[in-house]
Structure formats: C-alpha cells, structure tokens
Coordinates of C-alpha atoms in Angstrom, one line a residue:
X1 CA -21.3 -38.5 -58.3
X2 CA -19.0 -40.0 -56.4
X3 CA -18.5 -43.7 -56.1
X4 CA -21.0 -43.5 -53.1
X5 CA -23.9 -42.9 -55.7
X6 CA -23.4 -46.2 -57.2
X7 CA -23.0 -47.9 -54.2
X8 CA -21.6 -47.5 -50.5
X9 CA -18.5 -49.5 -52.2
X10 CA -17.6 -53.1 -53.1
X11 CA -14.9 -54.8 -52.7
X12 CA -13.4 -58.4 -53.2
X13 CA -12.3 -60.4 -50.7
X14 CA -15.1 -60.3 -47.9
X15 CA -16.6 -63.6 -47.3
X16 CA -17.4 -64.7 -43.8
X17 CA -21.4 -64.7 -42.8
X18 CA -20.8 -64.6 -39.0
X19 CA -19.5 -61.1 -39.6
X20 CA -21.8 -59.4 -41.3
X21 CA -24.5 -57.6 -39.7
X22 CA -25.9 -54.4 -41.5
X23 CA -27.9 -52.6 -39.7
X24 CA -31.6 -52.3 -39.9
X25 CA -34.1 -49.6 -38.9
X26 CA -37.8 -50.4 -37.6
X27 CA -39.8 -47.4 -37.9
X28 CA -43.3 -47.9 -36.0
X29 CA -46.7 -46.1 -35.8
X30 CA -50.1 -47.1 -34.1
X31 CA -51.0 -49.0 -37.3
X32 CA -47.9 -49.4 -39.2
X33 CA -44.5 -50.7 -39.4
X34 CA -41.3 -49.9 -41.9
X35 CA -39.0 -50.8 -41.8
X36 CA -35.2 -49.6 -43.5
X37 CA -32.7 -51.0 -45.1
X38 CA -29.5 -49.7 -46.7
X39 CA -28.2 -50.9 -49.6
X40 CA -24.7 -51.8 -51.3
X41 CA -26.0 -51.5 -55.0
X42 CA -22.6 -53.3 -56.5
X43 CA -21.3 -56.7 -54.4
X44 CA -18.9 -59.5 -54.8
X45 CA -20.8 -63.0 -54.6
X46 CA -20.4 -65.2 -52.0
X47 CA -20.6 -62.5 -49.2
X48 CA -23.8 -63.9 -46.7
X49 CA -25.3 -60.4 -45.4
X50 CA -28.6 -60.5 -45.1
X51 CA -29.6 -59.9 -41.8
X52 CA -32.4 -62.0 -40.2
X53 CA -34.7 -58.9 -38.9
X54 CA -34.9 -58.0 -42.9
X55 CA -35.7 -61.4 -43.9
X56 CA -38.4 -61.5 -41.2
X57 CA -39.9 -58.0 -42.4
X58 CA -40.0 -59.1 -46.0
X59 CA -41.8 -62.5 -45.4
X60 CA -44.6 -60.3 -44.4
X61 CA -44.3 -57.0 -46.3
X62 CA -47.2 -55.4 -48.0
X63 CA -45.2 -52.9 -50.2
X64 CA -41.1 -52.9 -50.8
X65 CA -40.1 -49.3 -51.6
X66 CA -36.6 -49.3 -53.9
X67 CA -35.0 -46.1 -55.5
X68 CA -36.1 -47.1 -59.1
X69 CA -38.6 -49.5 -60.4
X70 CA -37.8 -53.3 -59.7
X71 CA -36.9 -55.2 -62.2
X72 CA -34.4 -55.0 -65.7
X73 CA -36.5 -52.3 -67.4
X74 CA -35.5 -49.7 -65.3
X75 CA -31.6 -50.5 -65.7
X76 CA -32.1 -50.6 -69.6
X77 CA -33.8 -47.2 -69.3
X78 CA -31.1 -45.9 -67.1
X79 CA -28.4 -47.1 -69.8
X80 CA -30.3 -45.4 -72.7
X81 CA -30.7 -41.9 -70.8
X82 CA -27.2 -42.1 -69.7
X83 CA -26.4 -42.8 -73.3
X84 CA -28.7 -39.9 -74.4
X85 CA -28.0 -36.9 -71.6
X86 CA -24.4 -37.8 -70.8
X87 CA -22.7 -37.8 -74.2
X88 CA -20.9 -34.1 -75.4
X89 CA -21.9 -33.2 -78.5
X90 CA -19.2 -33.3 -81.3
X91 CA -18.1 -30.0 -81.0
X92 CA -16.9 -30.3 -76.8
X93 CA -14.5 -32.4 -75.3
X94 CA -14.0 -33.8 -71.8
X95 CA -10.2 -33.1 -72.5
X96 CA -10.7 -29.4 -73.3
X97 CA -13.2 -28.8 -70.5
X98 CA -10.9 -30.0 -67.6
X99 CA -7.6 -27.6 -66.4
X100 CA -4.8 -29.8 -68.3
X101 CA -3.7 -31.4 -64.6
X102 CA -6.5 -33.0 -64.2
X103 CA -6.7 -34.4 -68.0
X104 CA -3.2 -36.1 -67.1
X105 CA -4.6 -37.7 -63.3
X106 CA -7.9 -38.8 -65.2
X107 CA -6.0 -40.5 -68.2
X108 CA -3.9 -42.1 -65.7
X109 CA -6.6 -43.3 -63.4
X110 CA -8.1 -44.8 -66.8
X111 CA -5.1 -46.5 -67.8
X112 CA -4.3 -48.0 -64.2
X113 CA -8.3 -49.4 -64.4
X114 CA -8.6 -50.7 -68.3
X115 CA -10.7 -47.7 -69.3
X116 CA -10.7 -46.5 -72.7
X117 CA -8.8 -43.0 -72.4
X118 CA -10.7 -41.9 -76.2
X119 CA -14.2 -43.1 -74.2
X120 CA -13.8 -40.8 -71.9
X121 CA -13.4 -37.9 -73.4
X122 CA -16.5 -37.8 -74.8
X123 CA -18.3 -37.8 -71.8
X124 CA -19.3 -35.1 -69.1
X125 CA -17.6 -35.6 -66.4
X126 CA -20.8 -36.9 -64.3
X127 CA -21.0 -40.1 -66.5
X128 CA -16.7 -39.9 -66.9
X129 CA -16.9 -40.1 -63.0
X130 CA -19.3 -43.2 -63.0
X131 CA -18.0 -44.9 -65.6
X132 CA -14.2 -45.4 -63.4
X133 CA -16.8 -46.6 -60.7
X134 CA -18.0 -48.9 -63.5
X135 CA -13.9 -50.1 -63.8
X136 CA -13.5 -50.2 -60.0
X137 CA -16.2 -52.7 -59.5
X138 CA -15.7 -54.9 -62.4
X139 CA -12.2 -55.3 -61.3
X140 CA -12.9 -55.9 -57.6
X141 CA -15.1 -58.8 -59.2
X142 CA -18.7 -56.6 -57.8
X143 CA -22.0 -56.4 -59.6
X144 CA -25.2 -55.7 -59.2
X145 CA -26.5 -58.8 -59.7
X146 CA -24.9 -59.7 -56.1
X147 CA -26.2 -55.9 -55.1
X148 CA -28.5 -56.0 -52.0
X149 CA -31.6 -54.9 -54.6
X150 CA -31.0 -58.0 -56.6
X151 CA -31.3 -60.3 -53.4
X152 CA -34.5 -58.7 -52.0
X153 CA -36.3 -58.4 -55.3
X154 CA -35.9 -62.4 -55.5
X155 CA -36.8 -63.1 -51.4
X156 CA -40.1 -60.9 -51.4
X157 CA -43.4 -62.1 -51.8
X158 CA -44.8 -61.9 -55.5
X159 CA -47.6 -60.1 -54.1
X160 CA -45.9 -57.6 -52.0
X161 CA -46.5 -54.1 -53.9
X162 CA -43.0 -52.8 -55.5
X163 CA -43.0 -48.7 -55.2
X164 CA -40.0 -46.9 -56.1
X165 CA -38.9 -42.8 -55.3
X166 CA -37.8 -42.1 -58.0
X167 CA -37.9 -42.9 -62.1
X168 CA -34.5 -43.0 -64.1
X169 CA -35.5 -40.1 -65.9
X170 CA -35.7 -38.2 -62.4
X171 CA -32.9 -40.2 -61.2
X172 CA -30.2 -39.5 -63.7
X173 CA -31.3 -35.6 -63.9
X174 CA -29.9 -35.5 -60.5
X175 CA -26.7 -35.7 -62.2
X176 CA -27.1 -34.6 -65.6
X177 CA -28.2 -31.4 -64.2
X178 CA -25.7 -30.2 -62.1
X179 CA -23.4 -27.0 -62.1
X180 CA -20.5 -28.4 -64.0
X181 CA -18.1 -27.2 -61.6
X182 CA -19.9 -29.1 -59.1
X183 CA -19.5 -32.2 -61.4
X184 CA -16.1 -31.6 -61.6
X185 CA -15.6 -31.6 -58.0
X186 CA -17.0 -34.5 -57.3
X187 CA -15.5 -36.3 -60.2
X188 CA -11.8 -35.0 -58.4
X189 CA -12.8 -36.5 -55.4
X190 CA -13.2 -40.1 -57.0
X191 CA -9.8 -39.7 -59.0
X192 CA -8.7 -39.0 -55.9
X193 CA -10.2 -41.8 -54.0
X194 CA -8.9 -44.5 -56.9
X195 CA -5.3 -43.2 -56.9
X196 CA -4.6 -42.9 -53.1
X197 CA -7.0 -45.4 -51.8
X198 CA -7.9 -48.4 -53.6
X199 CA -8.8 -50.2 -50.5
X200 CA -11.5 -47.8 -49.9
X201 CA -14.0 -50.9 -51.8
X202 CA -12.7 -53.0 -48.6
X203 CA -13.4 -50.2 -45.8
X204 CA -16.2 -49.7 -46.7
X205 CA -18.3 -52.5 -47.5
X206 CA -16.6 -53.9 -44.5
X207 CA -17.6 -50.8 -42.4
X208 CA -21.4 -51.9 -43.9
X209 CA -21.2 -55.2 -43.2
X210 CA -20.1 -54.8 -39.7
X211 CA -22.4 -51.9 -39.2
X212 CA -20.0 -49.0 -38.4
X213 CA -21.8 -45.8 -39.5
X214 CA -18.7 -44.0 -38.4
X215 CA -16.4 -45.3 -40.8
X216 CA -19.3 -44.7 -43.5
X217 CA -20.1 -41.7 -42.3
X218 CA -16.6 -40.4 -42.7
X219 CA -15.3 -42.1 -45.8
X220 CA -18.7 -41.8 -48.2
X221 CA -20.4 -38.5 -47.6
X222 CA -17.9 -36.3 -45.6
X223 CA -15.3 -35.9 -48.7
X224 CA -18.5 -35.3 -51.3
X225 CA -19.9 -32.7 -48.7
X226 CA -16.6 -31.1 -48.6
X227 CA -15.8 -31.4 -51.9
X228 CA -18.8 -29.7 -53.1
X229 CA -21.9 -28.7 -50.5
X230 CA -24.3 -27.9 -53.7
X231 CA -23.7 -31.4 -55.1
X232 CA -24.3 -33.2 -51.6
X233 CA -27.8 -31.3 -51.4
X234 CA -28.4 -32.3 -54.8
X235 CA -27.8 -35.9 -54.1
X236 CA -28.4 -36.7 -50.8
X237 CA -30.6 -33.6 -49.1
X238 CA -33.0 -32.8 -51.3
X239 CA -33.2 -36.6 -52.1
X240 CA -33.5 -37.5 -48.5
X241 CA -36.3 -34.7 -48.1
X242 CA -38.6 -35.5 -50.4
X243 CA -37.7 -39.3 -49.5
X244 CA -39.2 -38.8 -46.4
X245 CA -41.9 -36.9 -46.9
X246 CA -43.1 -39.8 -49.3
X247 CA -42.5 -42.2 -46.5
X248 CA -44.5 -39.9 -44.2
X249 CA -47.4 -40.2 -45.7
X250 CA -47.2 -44.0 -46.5
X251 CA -47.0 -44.1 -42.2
X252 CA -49.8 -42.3 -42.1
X253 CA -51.6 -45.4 -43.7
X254 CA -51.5 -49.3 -42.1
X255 CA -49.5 -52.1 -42.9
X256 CA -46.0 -53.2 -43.2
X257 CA -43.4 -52.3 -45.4
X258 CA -39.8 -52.3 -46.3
X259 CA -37.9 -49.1 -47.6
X260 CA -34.2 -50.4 -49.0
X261 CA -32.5 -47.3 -50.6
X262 CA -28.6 -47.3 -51.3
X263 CA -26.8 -46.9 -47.1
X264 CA -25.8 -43.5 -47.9
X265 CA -29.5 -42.2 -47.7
X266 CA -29.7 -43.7 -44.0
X267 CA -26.7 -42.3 -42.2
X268 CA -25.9 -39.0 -40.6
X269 CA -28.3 -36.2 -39.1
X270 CA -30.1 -35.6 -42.8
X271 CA -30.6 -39.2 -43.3
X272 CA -33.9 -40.9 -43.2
X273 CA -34.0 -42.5 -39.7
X274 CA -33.2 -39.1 -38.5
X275 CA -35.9 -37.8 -41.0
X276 CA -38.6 -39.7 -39.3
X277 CA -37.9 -39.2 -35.9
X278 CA -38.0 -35.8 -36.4
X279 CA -41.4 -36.0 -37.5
X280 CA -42.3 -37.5 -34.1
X281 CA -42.0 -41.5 -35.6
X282 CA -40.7 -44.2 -32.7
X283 CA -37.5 -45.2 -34.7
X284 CA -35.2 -48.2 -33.2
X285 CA -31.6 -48.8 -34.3
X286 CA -28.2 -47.1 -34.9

C-alpha cells in the first residue's frame, strides 16, 4: 500500500552520477560482515547510483539477501497471485465499496494517469492502489528493469548464494489480507499523493540518491503511519521484525553478505539498522 511499497519513488529527470550517493550500512560481528542496502524497486535509466562501498561488498559476498527470490520467476508468480487474490468476485464492485467521493477522486486520478476507469473497479482497493503506482511510474519513464534489484542481481558473483525473506505468496498476503478499511486508507493516501504532489517521484528518489533520510523519512512512511497505524505494522513492523530476526541469526554464522531490501525497511527507529544495534551488533552509517 502506498506507492512506498513499490518503491521509495521514481522519477524522470535525475541524471547526474556525481550526486548520487545512497547510503549504505556495514553491520559487523567477530566473524561476520553485512552489509545493507536500500533499494528503489522502480528507476528511470541512465541514473549512475551505485555506490562504490556496495560494489566492493558484492565482489566478495557469500550470500545476497533480496525481498523475493532473484530472478523472473518470482515476478510472474507475483502477477499470477495478484491476478488470483486481488480480483472482486462478480458480484462486488470497487465503485460500490468506496463512499461515492472517493469513486469521483479515484476516477479522476485514473483518467489524469491513462488508467482504465472499468479496470479499476474490479479490483480491491490494495491492487486499485498499486496499479496507479503502476501508471505513475510508466509515465515518469521508471521500471524495474533500471530498479536497484535488477543492477545487483547482474553485478554479483554467480556463486554468491541468493536468499530471499519472503515468497510472493507471503509477500502479497501482506496486502491481500488486510482490514479493508485499512486498504482504503492507504489507497486515499496515494490519491492523495498523485493529485497534490506529482513531484513526490522527484523528492524522493532525489532525497535517496543524495542520502537524506529526513526527507524519506517524512514523505514515505510518516503519511502511511498516520494514515493507518495497523497498515504500517503490517507492512513495515512486523516485516522489519521478523526481517531481523532472520538476519540475526545469519550474524550469528561467518562470512560476508549483502541484505538489499526496498529503503523504506532501513529508515527510522523500527528499521533494520536500528534493529541490529539493538541487538548489540556494531552498525556504521546514517
């Protein structure tokens, strides 16, 4: 929920390498190193981000942690469940399940992106909300075959292990099975967002790129908190909780790995840099 969930935003228009700088987490141990990464799952091309302290860490990486499985498979299987969990049945319609003023800000959101207003309607409003993400990006010319996974998968070593936190199934029940009023929150928060504040793509991939947790802080998780607490703990607490407690115990093991999870896992006092150092881990960075 949210456009945050896709990605901490895209935008057209960035360019410039000598800007960039993401920031990067080193998590160390007696016999181990991690260390994090956060991710913009949906990019524009041509934007030169990688920072040099990631590409050093993936050269020698034993394992590579994403959200989901590496590779296509896991993107087809997402689709299909999508497809499968977030279609109403005949009988329902988005149309009648939303108060009437939202119907009218949600067609006219979908007009002013190119979405099909019909489309729509059939949908809950957790897949309704990510497919005008879906819109936003195309039209800000972003995909995730730019995304930050994409680029990683291709620069790691064939032999590093690939481990993911979650499957699709698991990942998508995250949204599928939320409160609907929760769903509905969240997906007023994004119609919000794309009527008042297209530039919010620009903020905040520049707010990434230039490493300003502040700005991300503020623009990506505070309004989803406020909009609806019981969705942010679906999405990001509970997530972030059993994140690190997987992360915990691959610490508690040797060797060198890299963790790159979507930026909105890594920031604030729940996020999993804080995580860590609360379980007594020597953390460096932001």
């Amino acid at each position: 929920m949210r456009r945050l969930v896709l990605a901490l935003l895209a935008c057209a228009g960035l360019a410039g390498p000598a800007a960039a700088r993401p920031p990067v987490w080193v998590v160390k141990d007696a016999d181990s190193e991690m260390v994090l990464f956060g991710s913009v799952h949906v990019l524009p091309p041509g934007l030169d981000w990688n920072p040099p302290a990631l590409s050093r860490a993936l050269a020698r990486a034993d394992d590579l942690w994403f959200e989901l499985p590496a590779g296509p498979g896991a993107d087809q299987e997402s689709a299909r469940l999508a497809g499968e969990k977030g279609v109403l049945p005949p009988d329902r319609s988005l149309f009648r399940i939303l108060p009437p003023d939202d119907v009218a800000r949600l067609v006219g959101v979908a007009e002013a992106y190119g979405v099909d207003k019909t489309v729509l309607d059939r949908l809950e409003p957790w897949l309704a909300e990510l497919a005008l993400a879906g819109a936003a990006y195309r039209r800000a010319g972003a995909g995730v075959a730019n995304g930050v996974e994409a680029a990683v998968e291709a620069a790691a070593p064939p032999a590093a292990e690939r481990r993911a936190f979650e499957t699709p199934a698991q990942q998508l029940a995250v949204f599928d099975e939320a409160p609907l009023e929760a769903q509905i929150a969240s997906l007023r928060v994004t119609m919000t967002e794309m009527e008042d504040d297209p530039a919010a793509f620009e903020t905040l991939v520049r707010a990434w790129a230039d490493g300003d947790l502040g700005v991300l802080e503020r623009k990506a998780l505070r309004p989803l908190r406020q909009a609806s607490p019981l969705l942010f703990r679906r999405l990001v607490d509970e997530r972030n909780a059993r994140w690190a407690a997987m992360l915990d115990a691959r610490l508690k093991g040797a060797g060198r790995t890299v963790v790159v999870v979507g930026m909105g896992h890594l920031i604030g006092e729940g996020g999993l840099p804080g995580r860590l150092r609360a379980l007594g881990y020597s953390v460096e960075g932001p």
